[in-house]
JSON list of C-alpha atoms in Angstrom, two decimals:
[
{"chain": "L", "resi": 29, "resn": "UNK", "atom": "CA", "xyz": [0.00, 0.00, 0.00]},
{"chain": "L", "resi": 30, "resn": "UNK", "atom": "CA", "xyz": [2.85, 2.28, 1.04]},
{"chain": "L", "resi": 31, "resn": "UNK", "atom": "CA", "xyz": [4.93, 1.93, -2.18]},
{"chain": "L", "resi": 32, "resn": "UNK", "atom": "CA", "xyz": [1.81, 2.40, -4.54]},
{"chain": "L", "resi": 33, "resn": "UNK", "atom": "CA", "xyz": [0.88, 5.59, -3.07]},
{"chain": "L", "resi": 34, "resn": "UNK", "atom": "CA", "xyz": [4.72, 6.40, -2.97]},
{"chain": "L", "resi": 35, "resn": "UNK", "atom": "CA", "xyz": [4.73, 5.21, -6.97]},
{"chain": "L", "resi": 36, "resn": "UNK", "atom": "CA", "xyz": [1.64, 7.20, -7.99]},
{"chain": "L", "resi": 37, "resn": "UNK", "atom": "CA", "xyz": [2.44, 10.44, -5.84]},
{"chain": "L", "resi": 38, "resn": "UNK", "atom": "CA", "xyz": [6.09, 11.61, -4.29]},
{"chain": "L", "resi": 39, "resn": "UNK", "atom": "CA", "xyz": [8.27, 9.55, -1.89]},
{"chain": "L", "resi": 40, "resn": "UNK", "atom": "CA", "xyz": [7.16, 12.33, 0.97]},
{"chain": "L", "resi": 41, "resn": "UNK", "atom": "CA", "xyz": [3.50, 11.10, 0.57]},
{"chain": "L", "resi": 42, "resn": "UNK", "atom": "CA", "xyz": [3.50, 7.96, 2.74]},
{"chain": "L", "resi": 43, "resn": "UNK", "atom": "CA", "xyz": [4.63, 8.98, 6.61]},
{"chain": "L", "resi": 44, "resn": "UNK", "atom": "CA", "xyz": [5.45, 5.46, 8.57]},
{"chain": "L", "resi": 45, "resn": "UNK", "atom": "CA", "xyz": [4.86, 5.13, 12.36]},
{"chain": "L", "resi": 46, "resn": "UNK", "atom": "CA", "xyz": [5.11, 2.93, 15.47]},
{"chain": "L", "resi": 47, "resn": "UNK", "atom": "CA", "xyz": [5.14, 3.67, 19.46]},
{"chain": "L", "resi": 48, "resn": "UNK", "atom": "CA", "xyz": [8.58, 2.98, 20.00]},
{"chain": "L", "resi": 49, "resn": "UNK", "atom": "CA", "xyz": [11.62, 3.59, 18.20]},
{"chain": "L", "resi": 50, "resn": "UNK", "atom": "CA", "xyz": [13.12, -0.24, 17.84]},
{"chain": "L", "resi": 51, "resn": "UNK", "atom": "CA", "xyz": [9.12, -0.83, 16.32]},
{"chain": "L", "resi": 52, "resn": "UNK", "atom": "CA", "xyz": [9.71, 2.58, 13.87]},
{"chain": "L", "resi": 53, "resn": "UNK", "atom": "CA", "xyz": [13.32, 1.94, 12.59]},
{"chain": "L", "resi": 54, "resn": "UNK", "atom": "CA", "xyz": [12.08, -1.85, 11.70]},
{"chain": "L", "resi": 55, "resn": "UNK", "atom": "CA", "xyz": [9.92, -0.06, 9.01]},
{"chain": "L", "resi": 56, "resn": "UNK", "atom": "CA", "xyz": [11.87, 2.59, 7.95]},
{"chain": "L", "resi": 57, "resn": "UNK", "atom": "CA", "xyz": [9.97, 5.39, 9.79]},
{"chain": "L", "resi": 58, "resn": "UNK", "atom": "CA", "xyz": [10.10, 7.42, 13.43]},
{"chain": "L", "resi": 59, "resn": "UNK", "atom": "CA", "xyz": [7.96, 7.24, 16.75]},
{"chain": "L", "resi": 60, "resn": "UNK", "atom": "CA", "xyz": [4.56, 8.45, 17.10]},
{"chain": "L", "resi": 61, "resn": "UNK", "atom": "CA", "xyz": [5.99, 10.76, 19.79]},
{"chain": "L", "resi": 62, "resn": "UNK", "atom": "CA", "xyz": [8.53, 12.31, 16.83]},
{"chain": "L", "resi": 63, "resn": "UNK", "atom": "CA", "xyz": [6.36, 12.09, 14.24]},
{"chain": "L", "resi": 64, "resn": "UNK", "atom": "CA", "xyz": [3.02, 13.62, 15.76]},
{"chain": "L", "resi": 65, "resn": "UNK", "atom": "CA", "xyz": [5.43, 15.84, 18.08]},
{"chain": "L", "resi": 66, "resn": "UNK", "atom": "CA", "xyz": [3.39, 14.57, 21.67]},
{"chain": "L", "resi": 67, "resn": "UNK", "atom": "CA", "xyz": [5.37, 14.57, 24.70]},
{"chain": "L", "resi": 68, "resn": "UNK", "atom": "CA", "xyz": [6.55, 11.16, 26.25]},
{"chain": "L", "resi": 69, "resn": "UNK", "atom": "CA", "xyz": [4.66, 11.67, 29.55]},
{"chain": "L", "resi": 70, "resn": "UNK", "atom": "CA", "xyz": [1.76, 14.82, 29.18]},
{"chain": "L", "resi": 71, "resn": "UNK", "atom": "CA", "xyz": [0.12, 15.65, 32.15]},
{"chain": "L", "resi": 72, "resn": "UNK", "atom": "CA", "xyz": [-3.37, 14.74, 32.59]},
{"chain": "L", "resi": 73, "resn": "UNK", "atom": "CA", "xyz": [-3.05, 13.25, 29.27]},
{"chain": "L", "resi": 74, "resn": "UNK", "atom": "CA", "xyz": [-2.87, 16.41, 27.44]},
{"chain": "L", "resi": 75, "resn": "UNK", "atom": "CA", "xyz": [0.19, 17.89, 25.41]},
{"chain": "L", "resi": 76, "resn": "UNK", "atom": "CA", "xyz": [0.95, 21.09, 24.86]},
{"chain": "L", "resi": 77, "resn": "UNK", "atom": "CA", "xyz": [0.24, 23.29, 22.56]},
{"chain": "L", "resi": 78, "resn": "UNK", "atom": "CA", "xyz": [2.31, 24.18, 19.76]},
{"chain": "L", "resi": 79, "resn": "UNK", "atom": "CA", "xyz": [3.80, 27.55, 19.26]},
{"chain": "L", "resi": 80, "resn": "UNK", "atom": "CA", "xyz": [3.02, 29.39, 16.45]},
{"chain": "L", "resi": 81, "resn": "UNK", "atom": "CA", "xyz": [6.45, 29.08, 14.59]},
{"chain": "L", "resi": 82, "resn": "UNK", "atom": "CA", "xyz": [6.82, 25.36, 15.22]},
{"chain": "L", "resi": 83, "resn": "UNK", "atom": "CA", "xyz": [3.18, 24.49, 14.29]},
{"chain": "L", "resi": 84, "resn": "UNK", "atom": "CA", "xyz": [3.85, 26.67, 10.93]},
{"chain": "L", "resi": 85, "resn": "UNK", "atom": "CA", "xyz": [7.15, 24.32, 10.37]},
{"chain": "L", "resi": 86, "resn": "UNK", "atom": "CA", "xyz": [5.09, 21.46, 11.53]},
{"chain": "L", "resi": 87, "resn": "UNK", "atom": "CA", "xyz": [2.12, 22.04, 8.49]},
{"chain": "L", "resi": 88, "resn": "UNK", "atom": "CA", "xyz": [5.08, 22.39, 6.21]},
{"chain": "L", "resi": 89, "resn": "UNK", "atom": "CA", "xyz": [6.19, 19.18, 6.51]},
{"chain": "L", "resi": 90, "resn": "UNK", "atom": "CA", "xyz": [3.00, 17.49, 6.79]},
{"chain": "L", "resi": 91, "resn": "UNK", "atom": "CA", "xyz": [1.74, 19.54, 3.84]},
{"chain": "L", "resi": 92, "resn": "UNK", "atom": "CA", "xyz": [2.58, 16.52, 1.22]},
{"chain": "L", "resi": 93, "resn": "UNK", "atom": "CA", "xyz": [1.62, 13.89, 2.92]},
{"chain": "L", "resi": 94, "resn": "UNK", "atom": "CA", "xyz": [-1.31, 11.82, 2.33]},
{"chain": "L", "resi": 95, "resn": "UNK", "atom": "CA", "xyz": [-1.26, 8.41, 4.11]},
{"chain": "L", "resi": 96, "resn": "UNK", "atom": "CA", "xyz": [-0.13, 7.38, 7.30]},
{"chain": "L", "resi": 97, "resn": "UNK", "atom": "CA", "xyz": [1.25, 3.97, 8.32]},
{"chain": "L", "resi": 98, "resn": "UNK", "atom": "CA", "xyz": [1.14, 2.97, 12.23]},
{"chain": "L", "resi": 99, "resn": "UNK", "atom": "CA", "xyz": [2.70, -0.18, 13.31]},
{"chain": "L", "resi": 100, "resn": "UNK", "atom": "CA", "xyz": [2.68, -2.23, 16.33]},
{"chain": "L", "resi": 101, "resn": "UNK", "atom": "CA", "xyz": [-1.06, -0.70, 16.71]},
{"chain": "L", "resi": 102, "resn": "UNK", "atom": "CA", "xyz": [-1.42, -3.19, 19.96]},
{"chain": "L", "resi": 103, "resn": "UNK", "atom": "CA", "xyz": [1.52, -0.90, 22.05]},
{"chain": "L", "resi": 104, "resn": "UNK", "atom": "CA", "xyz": [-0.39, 2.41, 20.85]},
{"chain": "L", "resi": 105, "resn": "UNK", "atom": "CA", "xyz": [-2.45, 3.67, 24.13]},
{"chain": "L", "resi": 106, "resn": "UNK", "atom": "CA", "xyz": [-6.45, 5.35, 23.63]},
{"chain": "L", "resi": 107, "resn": "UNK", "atom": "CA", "xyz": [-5.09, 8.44, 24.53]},
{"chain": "L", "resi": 108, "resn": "UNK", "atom": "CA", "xyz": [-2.06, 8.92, 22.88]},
{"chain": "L", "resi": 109, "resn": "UNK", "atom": "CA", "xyz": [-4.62, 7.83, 19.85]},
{"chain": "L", "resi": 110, "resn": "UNK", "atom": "CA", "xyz": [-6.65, 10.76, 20.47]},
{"chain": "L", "resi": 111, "resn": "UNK", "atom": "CA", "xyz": [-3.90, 13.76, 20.37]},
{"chain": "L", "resi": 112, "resn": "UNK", "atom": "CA", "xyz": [-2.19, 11.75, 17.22]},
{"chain": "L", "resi": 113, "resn": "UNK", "atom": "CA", "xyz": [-5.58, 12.42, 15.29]},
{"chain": "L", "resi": 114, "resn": "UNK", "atom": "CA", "xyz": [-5.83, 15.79, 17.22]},
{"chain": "L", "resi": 115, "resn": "UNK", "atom": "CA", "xyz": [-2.26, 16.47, 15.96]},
{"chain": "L", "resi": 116, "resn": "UNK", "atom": "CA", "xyz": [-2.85, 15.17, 12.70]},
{"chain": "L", "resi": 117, "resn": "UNK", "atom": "CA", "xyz": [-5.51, 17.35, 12.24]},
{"chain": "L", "resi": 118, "resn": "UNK", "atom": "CA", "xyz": [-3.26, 20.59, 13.16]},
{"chain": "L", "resi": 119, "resn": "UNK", "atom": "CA", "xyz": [-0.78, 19.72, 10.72]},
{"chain": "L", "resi": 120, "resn": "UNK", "atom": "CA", "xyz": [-3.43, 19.54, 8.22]},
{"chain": "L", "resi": 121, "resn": "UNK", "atom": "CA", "xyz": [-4.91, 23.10, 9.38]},
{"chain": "L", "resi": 122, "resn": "UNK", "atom": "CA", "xyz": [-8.27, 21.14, 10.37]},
{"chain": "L", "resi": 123, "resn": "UNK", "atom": "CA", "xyz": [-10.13, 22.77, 13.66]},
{"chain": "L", "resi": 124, "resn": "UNK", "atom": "CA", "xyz": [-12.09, 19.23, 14.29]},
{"chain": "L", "resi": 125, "resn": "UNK", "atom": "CA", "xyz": [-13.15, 20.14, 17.40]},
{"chain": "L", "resi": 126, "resn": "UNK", "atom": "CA", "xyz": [-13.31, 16.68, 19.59]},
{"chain": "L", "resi": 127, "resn": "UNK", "atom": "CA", "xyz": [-12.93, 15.18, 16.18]},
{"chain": "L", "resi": 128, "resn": "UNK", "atom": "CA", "xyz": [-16.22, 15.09, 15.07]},
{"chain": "L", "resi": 129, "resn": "UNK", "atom": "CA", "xyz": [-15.25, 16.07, 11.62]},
{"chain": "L", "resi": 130, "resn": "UNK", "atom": "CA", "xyz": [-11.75, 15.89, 9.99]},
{"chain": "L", "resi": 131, "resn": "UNK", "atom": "CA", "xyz": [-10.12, 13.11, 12.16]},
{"chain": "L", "resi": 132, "resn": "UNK", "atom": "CA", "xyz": [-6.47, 12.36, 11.47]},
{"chain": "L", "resi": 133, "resn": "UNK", "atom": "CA", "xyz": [-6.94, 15.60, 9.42]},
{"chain": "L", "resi": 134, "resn": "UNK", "atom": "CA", "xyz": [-8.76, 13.63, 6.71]},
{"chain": "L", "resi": 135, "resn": "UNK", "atom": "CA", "xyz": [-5.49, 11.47, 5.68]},
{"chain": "L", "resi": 136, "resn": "UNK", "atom": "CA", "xyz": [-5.56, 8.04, 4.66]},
{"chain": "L", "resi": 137, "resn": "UNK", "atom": "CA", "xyz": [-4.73, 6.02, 7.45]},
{"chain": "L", "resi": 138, "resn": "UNK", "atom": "CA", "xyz": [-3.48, 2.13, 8.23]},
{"chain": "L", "resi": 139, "resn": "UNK", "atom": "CA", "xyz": [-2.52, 0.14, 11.42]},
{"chain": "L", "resi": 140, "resn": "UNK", "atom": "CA", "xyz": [-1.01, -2.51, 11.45]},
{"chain": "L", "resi": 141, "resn": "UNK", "atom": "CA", "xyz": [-0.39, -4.89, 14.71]},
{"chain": "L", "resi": 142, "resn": "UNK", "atom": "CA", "xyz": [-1.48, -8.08, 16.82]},
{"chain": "L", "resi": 143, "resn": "UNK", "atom": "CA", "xyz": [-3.33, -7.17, 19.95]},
{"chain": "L", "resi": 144, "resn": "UNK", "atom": "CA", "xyz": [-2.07, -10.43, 21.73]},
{"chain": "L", "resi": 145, "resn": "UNK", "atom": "CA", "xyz": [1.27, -9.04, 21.65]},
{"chain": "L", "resi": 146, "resn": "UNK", "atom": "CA", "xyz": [2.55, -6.31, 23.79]},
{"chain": "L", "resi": 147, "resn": "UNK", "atom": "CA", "xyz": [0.03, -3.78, 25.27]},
{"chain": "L", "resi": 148, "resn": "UNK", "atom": "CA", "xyz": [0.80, 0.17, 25.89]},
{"chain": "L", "resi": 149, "resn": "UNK", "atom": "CA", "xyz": [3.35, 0.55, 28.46]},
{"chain": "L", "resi": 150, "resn": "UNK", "atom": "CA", "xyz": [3.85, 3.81, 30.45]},
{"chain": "L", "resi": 151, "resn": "UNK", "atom": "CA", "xyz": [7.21, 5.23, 32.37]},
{"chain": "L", "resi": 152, "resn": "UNK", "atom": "CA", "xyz": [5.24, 6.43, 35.18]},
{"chain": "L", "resi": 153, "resn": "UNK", "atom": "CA", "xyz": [2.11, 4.63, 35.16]},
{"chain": "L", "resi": 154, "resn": "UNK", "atom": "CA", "xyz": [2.65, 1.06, 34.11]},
{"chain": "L", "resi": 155, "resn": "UNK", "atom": "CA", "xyz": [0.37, -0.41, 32.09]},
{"chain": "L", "resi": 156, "resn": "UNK", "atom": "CA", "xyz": [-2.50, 2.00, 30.07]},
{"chain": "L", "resi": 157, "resn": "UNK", "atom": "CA", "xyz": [-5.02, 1.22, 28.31]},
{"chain": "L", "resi": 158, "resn": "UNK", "atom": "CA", "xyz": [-5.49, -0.59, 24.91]},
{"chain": "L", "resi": 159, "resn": "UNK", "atom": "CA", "xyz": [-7.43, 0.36, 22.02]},
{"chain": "L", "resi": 160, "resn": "UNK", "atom": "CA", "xyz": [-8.82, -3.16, 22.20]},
{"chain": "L", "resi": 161, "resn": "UNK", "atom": "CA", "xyz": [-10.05, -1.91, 25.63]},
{"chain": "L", "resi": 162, "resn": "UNK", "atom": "CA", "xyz": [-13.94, -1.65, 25.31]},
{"chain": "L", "resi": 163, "resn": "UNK", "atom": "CA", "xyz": [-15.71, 1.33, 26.53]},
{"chain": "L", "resi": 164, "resn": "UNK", "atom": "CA", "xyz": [-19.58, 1.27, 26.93]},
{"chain": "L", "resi": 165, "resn": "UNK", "atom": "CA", "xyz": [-21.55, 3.79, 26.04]},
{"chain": "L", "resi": 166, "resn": "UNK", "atom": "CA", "xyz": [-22.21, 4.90, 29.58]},
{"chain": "L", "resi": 167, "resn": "UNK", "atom": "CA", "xyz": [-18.37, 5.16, 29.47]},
{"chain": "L", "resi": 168, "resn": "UNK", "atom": "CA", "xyz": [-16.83, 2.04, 31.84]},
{"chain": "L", "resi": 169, "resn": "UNK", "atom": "CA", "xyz": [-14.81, -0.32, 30.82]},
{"chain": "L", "resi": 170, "resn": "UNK", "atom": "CA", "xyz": [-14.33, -3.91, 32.40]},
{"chain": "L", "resi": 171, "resn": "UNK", "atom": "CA", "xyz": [-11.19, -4.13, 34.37]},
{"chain": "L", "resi": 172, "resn": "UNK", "atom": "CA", "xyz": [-9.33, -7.48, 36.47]},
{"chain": "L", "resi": 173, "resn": "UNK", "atom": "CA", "xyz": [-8.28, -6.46, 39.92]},
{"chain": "L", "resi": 174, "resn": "UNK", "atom": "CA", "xyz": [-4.94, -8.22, 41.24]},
{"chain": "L", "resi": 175, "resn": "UNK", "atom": "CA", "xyz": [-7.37, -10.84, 43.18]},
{"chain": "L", "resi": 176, "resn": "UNK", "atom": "CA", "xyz": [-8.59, -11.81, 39.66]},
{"chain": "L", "resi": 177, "resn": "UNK", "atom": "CA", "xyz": [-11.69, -10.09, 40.08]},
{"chain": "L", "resi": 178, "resn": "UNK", "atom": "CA", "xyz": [-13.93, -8.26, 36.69]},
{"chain": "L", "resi": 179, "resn": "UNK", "atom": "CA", "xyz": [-15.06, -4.93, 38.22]},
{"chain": "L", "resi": 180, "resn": "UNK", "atom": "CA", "xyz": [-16.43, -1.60, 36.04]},
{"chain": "L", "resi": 181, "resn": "UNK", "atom": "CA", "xyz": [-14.15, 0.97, 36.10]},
{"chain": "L", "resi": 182, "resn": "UNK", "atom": "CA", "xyz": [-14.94, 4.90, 34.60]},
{"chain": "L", "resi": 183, "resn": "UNK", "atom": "CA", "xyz": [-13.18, 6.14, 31.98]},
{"chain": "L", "resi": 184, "resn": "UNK", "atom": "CA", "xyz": [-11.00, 9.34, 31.65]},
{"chain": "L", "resi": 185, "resn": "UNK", "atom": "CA", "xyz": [-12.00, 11.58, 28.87]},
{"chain": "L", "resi": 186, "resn": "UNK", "atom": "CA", "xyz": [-9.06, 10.77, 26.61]},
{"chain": "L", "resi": 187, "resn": "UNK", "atom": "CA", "xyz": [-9.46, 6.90, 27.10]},
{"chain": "L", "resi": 188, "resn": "UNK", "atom": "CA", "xyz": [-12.71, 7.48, 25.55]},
{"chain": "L", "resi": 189, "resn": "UNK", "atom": "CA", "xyz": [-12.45, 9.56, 22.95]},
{"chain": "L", "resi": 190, "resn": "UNK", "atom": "CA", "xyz": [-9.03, 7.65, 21.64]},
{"chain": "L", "resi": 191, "resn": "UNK", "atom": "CA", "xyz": [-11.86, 4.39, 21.65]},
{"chain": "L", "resi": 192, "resn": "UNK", "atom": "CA", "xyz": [-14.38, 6.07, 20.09]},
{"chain": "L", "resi": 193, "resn": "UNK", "atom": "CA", "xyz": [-11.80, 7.06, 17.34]},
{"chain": "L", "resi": 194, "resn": "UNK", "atom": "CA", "xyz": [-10.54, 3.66, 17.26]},
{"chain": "L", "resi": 195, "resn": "UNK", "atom": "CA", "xyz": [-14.02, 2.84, 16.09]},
{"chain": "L", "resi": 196, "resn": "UNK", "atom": "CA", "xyz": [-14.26, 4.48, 13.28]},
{"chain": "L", "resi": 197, "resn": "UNK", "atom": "CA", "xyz": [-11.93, 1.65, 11.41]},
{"chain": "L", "resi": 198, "resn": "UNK", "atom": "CA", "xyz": [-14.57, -0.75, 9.75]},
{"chain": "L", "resi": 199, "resn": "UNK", "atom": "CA", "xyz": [-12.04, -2.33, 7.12]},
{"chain": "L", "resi": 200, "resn": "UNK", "atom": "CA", "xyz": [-10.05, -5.03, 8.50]},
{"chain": "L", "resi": 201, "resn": "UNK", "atom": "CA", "xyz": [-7.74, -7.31, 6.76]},
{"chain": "L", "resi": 202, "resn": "UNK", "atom": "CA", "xyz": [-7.26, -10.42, 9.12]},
{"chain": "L", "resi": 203, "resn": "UNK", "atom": "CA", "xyz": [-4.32, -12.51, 8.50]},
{"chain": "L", "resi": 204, "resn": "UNK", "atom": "CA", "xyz": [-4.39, -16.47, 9.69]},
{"chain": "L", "resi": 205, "resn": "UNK", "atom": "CA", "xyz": [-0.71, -17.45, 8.10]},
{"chain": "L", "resi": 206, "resn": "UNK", "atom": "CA", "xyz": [2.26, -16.64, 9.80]},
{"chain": "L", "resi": 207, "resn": "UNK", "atom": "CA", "xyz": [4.52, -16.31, 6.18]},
{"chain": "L", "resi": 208, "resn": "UNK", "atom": "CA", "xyz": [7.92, -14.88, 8.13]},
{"chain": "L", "resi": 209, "resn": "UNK", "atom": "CA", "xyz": [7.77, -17.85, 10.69]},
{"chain": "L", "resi": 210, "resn": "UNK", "atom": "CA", "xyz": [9.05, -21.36, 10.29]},
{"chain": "L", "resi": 211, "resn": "UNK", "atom": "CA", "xyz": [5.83, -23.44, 10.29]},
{"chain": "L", "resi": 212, "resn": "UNK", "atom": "CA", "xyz": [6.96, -25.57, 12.87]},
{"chain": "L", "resi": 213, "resn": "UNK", "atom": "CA", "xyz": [6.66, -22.26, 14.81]},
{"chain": "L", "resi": 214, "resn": "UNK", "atom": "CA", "xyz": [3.82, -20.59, 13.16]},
{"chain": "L", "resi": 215, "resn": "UNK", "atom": "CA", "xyz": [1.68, -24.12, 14.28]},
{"chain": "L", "resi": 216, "resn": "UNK", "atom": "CA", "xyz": [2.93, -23.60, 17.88]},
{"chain": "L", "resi": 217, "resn": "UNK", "atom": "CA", "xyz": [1.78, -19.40, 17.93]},
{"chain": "L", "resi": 218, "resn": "UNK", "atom": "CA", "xyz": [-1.51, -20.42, 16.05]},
{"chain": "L", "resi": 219, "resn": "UNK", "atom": "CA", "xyz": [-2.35, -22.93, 18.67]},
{"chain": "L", "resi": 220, "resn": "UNK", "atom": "CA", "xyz": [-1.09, -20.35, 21.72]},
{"chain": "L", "resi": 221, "resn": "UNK", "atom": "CA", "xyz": [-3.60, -18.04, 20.29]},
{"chain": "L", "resi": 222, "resn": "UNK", "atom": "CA", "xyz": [-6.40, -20.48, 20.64]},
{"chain": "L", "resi": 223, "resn": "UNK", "atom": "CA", "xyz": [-4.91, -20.78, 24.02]},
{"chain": "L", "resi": 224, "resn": "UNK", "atom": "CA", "xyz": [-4.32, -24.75, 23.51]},
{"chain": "L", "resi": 225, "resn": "UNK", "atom": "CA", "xyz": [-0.63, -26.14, 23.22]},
{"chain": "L", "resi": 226, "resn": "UNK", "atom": "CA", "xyz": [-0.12, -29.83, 22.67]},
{"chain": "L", "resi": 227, "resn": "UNK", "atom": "CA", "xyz": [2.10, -32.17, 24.17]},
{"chain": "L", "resi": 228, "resn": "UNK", "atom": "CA", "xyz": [4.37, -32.37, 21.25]},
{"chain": "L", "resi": 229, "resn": "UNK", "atom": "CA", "xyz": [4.37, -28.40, 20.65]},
{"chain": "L", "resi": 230, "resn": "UNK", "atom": "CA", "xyz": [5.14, -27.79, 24.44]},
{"chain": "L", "resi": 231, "resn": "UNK", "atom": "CA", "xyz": [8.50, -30.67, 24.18]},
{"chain": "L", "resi": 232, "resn": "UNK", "atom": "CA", "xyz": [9.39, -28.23, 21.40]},
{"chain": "L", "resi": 233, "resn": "UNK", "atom": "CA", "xyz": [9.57, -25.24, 23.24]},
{"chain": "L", "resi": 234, "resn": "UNK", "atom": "CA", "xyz": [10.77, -26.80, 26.11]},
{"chain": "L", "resi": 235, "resn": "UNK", "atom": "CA", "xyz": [13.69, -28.44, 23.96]},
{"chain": "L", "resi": 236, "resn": "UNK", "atom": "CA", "xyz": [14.43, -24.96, 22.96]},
{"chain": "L", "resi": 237, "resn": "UNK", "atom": "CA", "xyz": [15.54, -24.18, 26.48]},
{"chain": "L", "resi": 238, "resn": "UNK", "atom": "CA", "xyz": [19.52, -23.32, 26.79]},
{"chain": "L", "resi": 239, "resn": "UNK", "atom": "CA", "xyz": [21.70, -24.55, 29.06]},
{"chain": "L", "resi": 240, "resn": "UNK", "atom": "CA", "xyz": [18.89, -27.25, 29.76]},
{"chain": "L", "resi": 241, "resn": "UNK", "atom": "CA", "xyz": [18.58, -31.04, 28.59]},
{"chain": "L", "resi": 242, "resn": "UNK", "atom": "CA", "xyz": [15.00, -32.69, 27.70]},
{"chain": "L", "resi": 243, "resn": "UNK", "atom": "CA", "xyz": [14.52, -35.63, 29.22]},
{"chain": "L", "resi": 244, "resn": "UNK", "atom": "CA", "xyz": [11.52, -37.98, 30.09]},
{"chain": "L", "resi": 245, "resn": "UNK", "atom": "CA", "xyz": [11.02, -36.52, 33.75]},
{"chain": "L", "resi": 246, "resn": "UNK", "atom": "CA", "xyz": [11.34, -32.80, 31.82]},
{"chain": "L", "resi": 247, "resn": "UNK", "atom": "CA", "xyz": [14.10, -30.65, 32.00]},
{"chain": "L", "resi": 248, "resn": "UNK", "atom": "CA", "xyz": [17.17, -30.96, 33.39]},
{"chain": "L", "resi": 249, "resn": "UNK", "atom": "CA", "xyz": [19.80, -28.18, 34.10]},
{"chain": "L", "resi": 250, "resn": "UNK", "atom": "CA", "xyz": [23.17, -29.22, 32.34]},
{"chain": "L", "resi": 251, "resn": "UNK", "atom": "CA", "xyz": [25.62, -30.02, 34.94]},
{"chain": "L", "resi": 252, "resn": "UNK", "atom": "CA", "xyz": [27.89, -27.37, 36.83]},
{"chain": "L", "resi": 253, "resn": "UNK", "atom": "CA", "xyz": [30.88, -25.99, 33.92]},
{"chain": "L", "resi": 254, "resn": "UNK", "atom": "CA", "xyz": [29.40, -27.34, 31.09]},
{"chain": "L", "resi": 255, "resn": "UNK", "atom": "CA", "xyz": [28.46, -25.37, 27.90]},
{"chain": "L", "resi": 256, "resn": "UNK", "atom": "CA", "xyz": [25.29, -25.94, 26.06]},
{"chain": "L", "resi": 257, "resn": "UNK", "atom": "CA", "xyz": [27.01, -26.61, 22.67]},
{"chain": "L", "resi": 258, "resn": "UNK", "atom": "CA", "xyz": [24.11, -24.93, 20.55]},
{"chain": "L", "resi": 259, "resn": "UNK", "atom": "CA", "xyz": [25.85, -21.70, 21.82]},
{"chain": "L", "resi": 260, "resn": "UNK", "atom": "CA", "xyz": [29.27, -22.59, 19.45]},
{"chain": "L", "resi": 261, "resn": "UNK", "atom": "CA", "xyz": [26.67, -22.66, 16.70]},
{"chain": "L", "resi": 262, "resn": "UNK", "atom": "CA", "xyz": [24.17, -20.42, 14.68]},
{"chain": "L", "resi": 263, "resn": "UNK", "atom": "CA", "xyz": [22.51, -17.98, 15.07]},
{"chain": "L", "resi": 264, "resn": "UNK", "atom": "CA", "xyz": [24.43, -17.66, 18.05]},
{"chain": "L", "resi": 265, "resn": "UNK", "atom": "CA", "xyz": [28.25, -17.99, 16.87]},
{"chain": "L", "resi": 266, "resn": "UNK", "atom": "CA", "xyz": [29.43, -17.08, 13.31]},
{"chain": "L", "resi": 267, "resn": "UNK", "atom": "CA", "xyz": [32.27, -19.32, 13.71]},
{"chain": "L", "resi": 268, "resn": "UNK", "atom": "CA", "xyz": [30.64, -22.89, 13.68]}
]
């Protein structure tokens, strides 16, 4: 999708994202945080606002673009959602006040991510809350306490507003085969997301183990000074 737009307009068209910067280099592109220019930590979930000079600057280079690409959507929190399409809509001079009209400042946008992988994470405040993390319309979400308990929780303005703008995706393109992963391994993921493993997939991952032998009891630690000899060979020695 990226090169097509790239082929039909300019190379400055397509603007690739993801929350954190190992995620962004993978695909050739920056941070949210960089690209969308929102602060790491904003208090009470707000950033601020731009000055007058740097939001000119920031229109400027936002001025040719026309779709952006978010990765890793599953590590993107609800309300760092909500001030990317608020941002997006500054850099596209677009009031859309609360986003009822020109959200993401009417670009094209796609995400891209697995939401059984890593959630949002924050410095300060641990865990926050997913975009896969439903929001009634009386505006509580379901929540586990540490006891295991489901209790109703209130949402903050932001968390709800980045859900509600969540919802406004209706195209989905689900993917069922893992191409990049051995199949061995892609039949052991598919059957950890159906939250089954069988015998034989669990000896596999347990023969995977370093530093540990497989036996019929299970595993046993390798005795005291001795070196697990997959180590002398690829991927993890160039020498073997």
């Amino acid at each position: 999708v990226t090169e097509l737009v790239r082929f039909f307009f300019t190379e400055d068209a397509v603007k690739l994202v993801a929350p954190t910067n190992a995620a962004a280099r993978l695909i050739g592109g920056d941070t949210v945080h960089a690209v969308c220019k929102l602060p790491l930590e904003a208090k009470d979930g707000a950033p601020r606002h731009l000055t007058h000079k740097v939001l000119e600057t920031f229109q400027q280079d936002w001025d040719p673009t026309l779709l952006l690409w978010h990765d890793e959507i599953s590590m993107q929190s609800t309300t760092n959602f909500y001030w990317m399409g608020r941002r997006l809509s500054q850099a596209k001079a677009l009031r859309a006040p609360e986003l009822e009209s020109g959200a993401f400042g009417d670009l094209a946008i796609g995400v891209a991510g697995d939401f059984l992988q890593i959630p949002p994470v924050s410095k300060q405040n641990g865990s926050q809350h997913s975009l896969a993390t439903v929001v009634n319309q009386e505006g509580y979400f379901e929540t586990v306490t540490d006891d295991g308990k489901r209790t109703a929780k209130k949402a903050t303005r932001y968390h709800r507003a980045g859900f509600l703008l969540w919802r406004r995706f209706t195209t989905v393109v689900s993917l069922t085969v893992a191409l990049r992963a051995d199949p061995a391994l892609a039949d052991i993921l598919m059957q950890m997301r159906n939250k089954h493993i069988s015998d034989a997939a669990w000896l596999t991952l347990q023969s995977r183990v370093l530093n540990m032998q497989l036996r019929a009891g299970g595993l046993v630690r390798l005795p005291p000074g001795t070196s697990d000899p997959r180590l002398a060979a690829p991927p993890f020695s160039t020498h073997a």
